Each structure stands twice: as structure tokens, then as C-alpha cells.
Coordinates of C-alpha atoms in Angstrom, one line a residue:
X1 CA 10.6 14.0 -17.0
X2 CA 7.8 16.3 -15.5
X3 CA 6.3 19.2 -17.4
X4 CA 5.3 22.1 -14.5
X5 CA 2.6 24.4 -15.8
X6 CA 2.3 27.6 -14.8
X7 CA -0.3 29.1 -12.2
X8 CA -2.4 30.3 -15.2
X9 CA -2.0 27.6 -17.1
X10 CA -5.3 26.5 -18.7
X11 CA -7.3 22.9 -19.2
X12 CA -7.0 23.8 -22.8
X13 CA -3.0 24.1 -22.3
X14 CA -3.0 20.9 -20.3
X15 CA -4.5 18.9 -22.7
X16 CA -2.3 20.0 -25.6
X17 CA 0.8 19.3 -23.6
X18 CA -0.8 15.7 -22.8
X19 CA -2.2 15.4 -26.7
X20 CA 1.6 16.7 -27.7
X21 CA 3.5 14.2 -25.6
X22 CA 1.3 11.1 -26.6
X23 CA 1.9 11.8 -30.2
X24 CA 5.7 11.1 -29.9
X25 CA 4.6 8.0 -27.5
X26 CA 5.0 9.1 -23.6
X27 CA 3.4 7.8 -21.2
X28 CA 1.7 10.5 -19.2
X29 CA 0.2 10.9 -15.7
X30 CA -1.4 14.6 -14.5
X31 CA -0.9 15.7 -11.2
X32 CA -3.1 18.3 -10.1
X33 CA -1.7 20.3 -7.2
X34 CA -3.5 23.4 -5.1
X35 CA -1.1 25.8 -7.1
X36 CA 0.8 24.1 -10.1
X37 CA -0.4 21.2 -12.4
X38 CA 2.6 18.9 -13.3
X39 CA 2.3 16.4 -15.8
X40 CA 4.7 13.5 -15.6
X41 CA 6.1 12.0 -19.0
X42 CA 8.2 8.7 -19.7
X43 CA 9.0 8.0 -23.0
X44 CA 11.9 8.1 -25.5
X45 CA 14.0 11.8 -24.6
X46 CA 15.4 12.0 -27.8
X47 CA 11.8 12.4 -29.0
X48 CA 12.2 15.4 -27.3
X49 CA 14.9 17.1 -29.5
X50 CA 13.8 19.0 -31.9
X51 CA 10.4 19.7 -30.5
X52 CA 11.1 21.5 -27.1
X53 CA 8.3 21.4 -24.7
X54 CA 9.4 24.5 -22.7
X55 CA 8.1 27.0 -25.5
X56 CA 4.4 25.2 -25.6
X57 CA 1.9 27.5 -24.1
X58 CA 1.0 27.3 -20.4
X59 CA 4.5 25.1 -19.4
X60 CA 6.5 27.1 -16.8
X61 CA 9.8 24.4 -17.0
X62 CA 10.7 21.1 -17.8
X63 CA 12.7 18.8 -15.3
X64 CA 14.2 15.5 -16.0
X65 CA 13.4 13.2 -13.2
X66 CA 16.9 11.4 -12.9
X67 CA 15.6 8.6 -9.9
X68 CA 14.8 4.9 -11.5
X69 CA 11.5 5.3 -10.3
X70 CA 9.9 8.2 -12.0
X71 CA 6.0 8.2 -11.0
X72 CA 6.4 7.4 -7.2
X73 CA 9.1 9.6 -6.3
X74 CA 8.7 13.3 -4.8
X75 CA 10.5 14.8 -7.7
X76 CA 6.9 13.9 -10.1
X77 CA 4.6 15.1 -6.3
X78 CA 6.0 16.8 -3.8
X79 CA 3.0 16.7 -1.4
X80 CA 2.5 12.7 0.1
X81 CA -0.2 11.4 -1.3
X82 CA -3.6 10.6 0.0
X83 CA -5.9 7.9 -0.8
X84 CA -9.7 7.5 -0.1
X85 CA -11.5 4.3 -0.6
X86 CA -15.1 4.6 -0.3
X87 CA -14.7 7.4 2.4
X88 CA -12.2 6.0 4.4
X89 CA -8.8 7.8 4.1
X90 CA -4.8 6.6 4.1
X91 CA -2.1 8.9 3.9
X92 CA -2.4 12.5 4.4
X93 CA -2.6 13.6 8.5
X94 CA -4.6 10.1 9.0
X95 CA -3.5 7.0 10.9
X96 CA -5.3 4.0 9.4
X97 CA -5.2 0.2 11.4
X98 CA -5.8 -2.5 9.3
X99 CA -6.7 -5.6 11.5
X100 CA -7.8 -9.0 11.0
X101 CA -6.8 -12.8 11.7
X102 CA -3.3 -14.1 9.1
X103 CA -6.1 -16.1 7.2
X104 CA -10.1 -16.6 7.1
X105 CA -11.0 -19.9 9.2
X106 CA -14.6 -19.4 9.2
X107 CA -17.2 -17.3 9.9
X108 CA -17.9 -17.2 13.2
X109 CA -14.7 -16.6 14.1
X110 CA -14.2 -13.3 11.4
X111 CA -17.5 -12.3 12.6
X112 CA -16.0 -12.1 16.3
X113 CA -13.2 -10.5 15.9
X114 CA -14.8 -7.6 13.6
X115 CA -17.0 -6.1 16.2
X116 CA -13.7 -6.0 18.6
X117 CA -11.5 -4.5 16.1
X118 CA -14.1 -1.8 15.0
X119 CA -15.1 -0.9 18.2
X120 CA -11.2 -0.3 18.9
X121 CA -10.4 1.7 16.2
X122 CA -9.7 -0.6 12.9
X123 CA -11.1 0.6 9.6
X124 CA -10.1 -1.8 7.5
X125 CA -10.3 -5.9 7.9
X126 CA -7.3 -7.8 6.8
X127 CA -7.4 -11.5 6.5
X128 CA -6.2 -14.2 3.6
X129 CA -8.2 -16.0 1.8
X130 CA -5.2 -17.6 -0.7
X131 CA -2.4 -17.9 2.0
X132 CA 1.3 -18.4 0.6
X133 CA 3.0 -21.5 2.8
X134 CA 6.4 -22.6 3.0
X135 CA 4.5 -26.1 3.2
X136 CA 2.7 -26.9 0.6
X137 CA 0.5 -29.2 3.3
X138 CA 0.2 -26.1 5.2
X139 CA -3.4 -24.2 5.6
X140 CA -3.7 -22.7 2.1
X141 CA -6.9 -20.3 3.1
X142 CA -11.0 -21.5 2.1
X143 CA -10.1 -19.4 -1.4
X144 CA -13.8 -18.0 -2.5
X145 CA -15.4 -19.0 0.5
X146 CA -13.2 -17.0 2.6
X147 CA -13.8 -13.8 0.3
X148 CA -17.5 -14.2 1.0
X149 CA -16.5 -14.3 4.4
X150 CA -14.7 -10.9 4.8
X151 CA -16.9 -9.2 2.5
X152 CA -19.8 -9.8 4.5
X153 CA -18.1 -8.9 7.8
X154 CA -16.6 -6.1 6.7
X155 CA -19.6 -4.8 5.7
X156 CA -21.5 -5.2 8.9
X157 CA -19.5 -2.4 10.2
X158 CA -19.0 -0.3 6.9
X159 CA -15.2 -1.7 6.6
X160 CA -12.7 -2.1 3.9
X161 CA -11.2 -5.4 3.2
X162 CA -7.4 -6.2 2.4
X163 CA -6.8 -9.2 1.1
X164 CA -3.7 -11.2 -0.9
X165 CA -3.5 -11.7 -4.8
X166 CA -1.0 -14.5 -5.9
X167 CA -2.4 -15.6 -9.3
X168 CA -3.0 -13.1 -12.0
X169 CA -5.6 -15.8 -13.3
X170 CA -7.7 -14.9 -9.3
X171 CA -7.5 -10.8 -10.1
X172 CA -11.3 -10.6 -11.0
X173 CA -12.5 -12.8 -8.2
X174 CA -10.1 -10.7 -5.5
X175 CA -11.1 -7.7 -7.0
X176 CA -15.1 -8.4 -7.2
X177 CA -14.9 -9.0 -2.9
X178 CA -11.6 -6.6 -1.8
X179 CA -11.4 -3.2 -1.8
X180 CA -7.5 -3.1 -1.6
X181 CA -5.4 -6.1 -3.3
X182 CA -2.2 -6.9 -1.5
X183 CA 0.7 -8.0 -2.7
X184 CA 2.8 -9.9 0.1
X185 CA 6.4 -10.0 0.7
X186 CA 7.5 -13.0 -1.7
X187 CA 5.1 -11.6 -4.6
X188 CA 7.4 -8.0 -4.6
X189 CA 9.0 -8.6 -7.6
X190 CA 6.4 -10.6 -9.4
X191 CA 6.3 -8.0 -12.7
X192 CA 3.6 -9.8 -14.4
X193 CA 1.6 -9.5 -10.9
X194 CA 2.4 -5.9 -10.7
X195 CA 1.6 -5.1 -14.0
X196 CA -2.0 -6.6 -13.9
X197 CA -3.2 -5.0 -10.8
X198 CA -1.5 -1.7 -12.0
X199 CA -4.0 -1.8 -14.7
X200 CA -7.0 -3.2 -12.6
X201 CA -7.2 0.2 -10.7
X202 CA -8.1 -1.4 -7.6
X203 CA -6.0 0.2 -4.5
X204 CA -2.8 -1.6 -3.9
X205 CA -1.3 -2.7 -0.8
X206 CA 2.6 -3.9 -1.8
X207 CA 4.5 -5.2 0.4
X208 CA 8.7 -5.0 0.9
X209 CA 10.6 -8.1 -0.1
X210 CA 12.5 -10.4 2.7
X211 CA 15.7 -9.4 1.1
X212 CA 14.7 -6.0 -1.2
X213 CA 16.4 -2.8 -0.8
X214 CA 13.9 -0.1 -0.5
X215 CA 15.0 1.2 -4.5
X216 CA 14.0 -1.9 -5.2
X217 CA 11.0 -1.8 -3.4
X218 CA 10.0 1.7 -4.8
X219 CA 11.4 0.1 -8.3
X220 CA 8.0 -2.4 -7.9
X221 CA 5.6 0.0 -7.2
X222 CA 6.6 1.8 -10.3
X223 CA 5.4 -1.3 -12.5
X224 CA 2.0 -0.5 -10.8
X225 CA 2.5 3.0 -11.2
X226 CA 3.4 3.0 -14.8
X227 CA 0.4 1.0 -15.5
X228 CA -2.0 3.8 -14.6
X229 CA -3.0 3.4 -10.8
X230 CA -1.0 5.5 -8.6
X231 CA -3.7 4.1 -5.6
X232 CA -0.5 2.7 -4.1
X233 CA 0.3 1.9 -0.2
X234 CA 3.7 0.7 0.5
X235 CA 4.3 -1.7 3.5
X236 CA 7.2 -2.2 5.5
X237 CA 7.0 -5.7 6.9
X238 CA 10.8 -6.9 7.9
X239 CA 13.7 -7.8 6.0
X240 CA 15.8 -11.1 6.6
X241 CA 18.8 -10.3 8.3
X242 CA 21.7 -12.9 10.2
X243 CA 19.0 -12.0 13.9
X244 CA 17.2 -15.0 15.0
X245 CA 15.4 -14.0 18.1
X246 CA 12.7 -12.4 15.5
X247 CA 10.9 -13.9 12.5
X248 CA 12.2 -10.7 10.5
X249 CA 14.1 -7.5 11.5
X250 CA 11.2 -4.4 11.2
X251 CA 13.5 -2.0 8.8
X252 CA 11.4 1.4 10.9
X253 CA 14.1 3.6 9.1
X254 CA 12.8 2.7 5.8
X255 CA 9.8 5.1 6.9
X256 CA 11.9 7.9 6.8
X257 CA 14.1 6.8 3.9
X258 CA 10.8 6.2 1.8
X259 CA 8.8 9.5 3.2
X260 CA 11.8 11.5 1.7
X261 CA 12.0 9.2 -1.9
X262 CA 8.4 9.2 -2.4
X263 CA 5.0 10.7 -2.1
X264 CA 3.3 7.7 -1.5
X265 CA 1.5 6.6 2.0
X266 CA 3.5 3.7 3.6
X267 CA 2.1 1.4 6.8
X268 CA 4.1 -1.0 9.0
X269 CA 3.6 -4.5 9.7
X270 CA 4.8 -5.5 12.9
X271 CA 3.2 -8.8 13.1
X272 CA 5.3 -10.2 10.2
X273 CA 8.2 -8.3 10.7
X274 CA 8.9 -9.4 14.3
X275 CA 6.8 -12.5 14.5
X276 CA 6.9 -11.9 18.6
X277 CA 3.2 -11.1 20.2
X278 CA 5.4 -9.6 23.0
X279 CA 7.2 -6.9 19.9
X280 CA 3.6 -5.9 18.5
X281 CA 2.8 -3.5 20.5
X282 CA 5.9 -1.4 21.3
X283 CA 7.3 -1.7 17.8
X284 CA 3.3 -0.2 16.2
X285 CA 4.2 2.5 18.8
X286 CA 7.8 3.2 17.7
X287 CA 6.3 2.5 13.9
X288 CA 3.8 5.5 14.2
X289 CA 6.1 7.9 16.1
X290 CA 8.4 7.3 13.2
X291 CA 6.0 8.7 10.6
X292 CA 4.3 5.8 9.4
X293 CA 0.4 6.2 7.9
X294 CA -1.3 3.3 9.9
X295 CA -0.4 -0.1 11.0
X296 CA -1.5 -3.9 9.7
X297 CA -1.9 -6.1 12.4
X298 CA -2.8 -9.9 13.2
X299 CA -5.5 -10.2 15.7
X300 CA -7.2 -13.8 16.8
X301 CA -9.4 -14.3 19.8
X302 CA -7.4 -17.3 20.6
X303 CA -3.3 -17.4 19.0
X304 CA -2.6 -20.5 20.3
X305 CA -5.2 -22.1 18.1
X306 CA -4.8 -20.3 15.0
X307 CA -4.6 -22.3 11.9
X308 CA -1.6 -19.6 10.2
X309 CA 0.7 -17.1 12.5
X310 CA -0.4 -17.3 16.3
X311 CA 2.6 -16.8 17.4
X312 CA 2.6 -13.1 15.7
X313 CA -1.0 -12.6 16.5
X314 CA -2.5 -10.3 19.4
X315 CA -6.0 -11.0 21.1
X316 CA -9.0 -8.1 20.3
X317 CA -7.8 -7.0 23.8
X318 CA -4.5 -6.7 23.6
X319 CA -5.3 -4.7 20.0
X320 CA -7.6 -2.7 22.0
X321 CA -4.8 -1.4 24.3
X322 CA -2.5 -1.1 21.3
X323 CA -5.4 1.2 19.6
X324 CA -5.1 3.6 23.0
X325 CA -2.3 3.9 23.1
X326 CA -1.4 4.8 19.1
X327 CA -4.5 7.5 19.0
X328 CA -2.1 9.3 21.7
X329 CA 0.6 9.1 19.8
X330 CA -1.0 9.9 16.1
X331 CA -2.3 12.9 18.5
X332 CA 1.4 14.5 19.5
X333 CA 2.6 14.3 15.9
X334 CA -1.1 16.1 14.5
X335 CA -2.1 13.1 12.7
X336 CA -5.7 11.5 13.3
X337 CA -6.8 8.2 13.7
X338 CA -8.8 7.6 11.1
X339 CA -12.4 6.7 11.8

């Protein structure tokens, strides 16, 4: 449920609304608005019975939040959400690019691509350091190595990094180099996964499963949610349909769908979820006229030698061209590119 306080409503009544609810054993999770402070609760109802929390002082109504997912969905925040990370801002009016090669093959090359995608527009590197393979004698990423890598690149220009957790046993080691953790496609429903970085705190990138519906989707980004760390950016990245001419069919309804379920800032893929060069670029465009808060994309100065994905990956020119032309687009809908 969500407790709404009224306009007037003190810290003093807030925190005996919180104190109240944690002594019959919710959950809770303050949102403070420009207007209205709403506290959301999840707990045991019938708790509730005998002590009604409509006649504490400072609470305006009580709603019951009937949607699976309670903490992510409009009904417990009806603004979207915005998230800043170190200055750099995802959500809200901006459009944030992440940009980076599929995985970290050394430095020289990270260190090339960097300056390109910064001076284009990028503000946050992407690249995987633990790479999930369908082969098991595929490139599995340089692990540590690779971290130190992005890191150290990233910082040159005053970037984030994104990078992939698989193991909960890795979270301190990804969390000591990335600023965001993401959690890729086949990792969705992964509860144990979701649970620890939920109560890491670190910024989450999650992405949609090949086959998930989007309440399912929404479903896992509650187990982060309910963990404490509401830092959540959702990624649309595909979804396996019965097509063949693309890796993945790039679900860009979901945007819409999910804008209207919840308040959190969502970002396409469309590296991953068309795994065409030749489909990057128009379907980033079609991605940010369709609402979406930035864009992940794969960028290598050479595809056709890449060690992971070059079929799906753009050259720093081609991403340069792709950067013009989604600043004049972010500018017709009053969003900014984030810089």
C-alpha cells in the first residue's frame, strides 16, 4: 500500500508513520515529492486491521497498490524517476548513450574507442569484462583485468562505466570498478542475483529477458527494489520471437507499455536486439522518438575483428552520425542529451 501525507505533514509525522509501520513488520520506502510525501508499505494487510493508519497524524489517505509490483510502479511515484551518478543524469528530460565495445579486448583498443565516443556524445562506457557465451570455448572477457581497463578509460574523460555481474560471489570486485552493475538478458530472473545487488546500492542496469513479458520484467526489478535501491534502469534489448532475419525482435512498444506501469527510466538496446549493424541506427532513432531515456550501443573500430558481437557493432563513426542525428531528435521531444 502507500501512505500519502498531507501538504503539511511534518518530518516528525513521517517518522512516526515509518516507526508505526516497522513495528507490525512493513517494509517501507519514502518518497519525497515537490508537494506530497508518500511512503510505500509492504507487509502483512491484516496487520493493518485494528490499527488504521488513516487516523495517524499527518496521513491524508491510504491506497492499496493492487499491481504485483508494488515499489516500481506509478501507483507508489507518479513522477518518472531520475537518477544521477556522480553528476551524470538518466531519466528525467535527459537522453543518456552508453557506448562501448560487447567485451574489453585490451587496452589500447578501449582507450581508442573512448576518445571517439566522448567526443560524440557518450557519457557512460559499456564493455564486459565477464561475458556470458553460448560456447563455453567462446571469449569469456580478461575478468579483473578488463575492469582495470574500463575504469581507467572511463576516467580519462570523467565517464561512468556499465559493466555485467553473473556471480553473486564477483559483486564486490564489479562494484569496487563500475558505477552501474548490469544484469543481462539471461540473468532477468536470477532472484538471488537481484536480491544481492538490490542490497549493494550500486545503480542497476536490468535487462528484459529473451522470452519475459514486461510484468515479468517489472516483477524482477521489484526484487531489487524491495531490497532497498530503487537506483534502477530498465533495458529493453529484444525478445525471441518465430523472425529470423534479426538476432532478436526490439519490443519499442514496451517503452510506452513500461513508461505508463512504472516510474522508472528505461533505455533501448538495439545492438542486441536486432543484431544487424545496418538496424542500429534507424531503430536508436525510432527507440528515442518513442520515449526512451538513452540508448546502449556496441561500438568497435574494426567489427569484423571483434573477439564478441561484430556483427551488431557500429564503428566510432558510424556512432558519431547516430549521436547527430539522436541530439535532433531528443531536441523535438524537449529532452536533452545528456552531457
Amino acid at each position: 500500500m502507500i501512505i500519502v501525507l498531507k501538504p503539511e505533514a511534518t518530518a516528525e509525522n513521517r517518522d512516526f508513520v515509518v516507526d508505526r509501520l516497522k513495528s507490525l513488520g512493513f517494509q517501507t520506502h519514502i518518497s519525497e515529492g515537490e508537494e506530497r510525501t508518500i511512503i510505500g508499505a509492504i507487509g502483512d494487510e491484516r496487520q493493518l486491521r485494528d490499527r488504521p493508519l488513516s487516523s495517524l497524524p499527518g496521513v491524508e489517505k491510504v491506497v492499496p497498490i493492487l499491481k504485483p509490483y508494488k515499489l516500481v510502479s506509478k501507483d507508489f511515484k507518479k513522477t518518472n524517476s531520475e537518477i544521477s551518478i556522480n553528476g551524470i543524469k538518466i531519466g528525467g528530460k535527459h537522453t543518456t548513450v552508453m557506448a562501448g565495445p560487447c567485451s574489453v579486448e585490451n587496452r589500447e583498443m578501449l582507450f581508442e574507442i573512448v576518445d571517439k565516443i566522448y567526443d560524440a556524445g557518450a557519457r557512460v562506457l559499456r564493455g564486459g569484462a565477464f561475458k556470458p557465451r553460448t560456447s563455453p570455448y567462446s571469449f569469456q572477457g580478461l575478468g579483473e583485468e578488463g575492469l582495470k581497463y574500463l575504469r581507467e578509460a572511463a576516467d580519462s574523460k570523467g565517464m561512468l562505466v556499465v559493466t555485467e555481474l553473473m556471480d553473486p560471489r564477483d559483486i564486490d570486485l564489479i562494484c569496487k570498478y563500475a558505477d552501474i552493475i548490469q544484469i543481462g538478458a539471461r540473468n532477468m530472473q536470477n532472484f538471488r542475483l537481484l536480491k544481492e545487488v538490490g542490497k549493494s546500492g550500486h545503480p542497476v542496469l536490468l535487462k528484459r529477458g529473451m522470452s519475459a513479458t514486461i510484468k515479468e520484467f517489472l516483477m524482477a526489478a521489484e526484487y531489487i527494489a524491495s531490497e532497498g535501491n530503487l537506483d534502477i534502469i530498465l533495458c529493453e534489448r529484444g525478445i525471441r520471437t518465430f523472425e529470423t532475419e534479426t538476432r532478436n525482435t526490439l519490443d519499442l512498444s514496451a517503452i510506452p507499455v513500461i513508461k505508463n506501469a512504472s516510474h522508472l527510466p528505461v533505455i533501448v538496446d538495439p545492438s542486441h536486439g536486432t543484431g544487424r549493424r545496418d538496424c542500429i541506427l534507424p531503430m536508436a532513432q525510432a527507440a528515442i522518438a518513442a520515449g526512451a531515456d538513452g540508448l546502449i550501443i556496441e561500438v568497435h573500430p574494426n567489427p569484423s575483428e571483434a573477439m564478441s558481437d561484430g556483427d551488431q557493432s557500429i564503428t566510432p563513426d558510424e556512432f558519431a552520425t547516430l549521436m547527430k542525428r539522436i541530439k535532433i531528435i531528443s531536441a523535438t521531444l524537449e529532452r536533452h542529451l545528456e552531457e
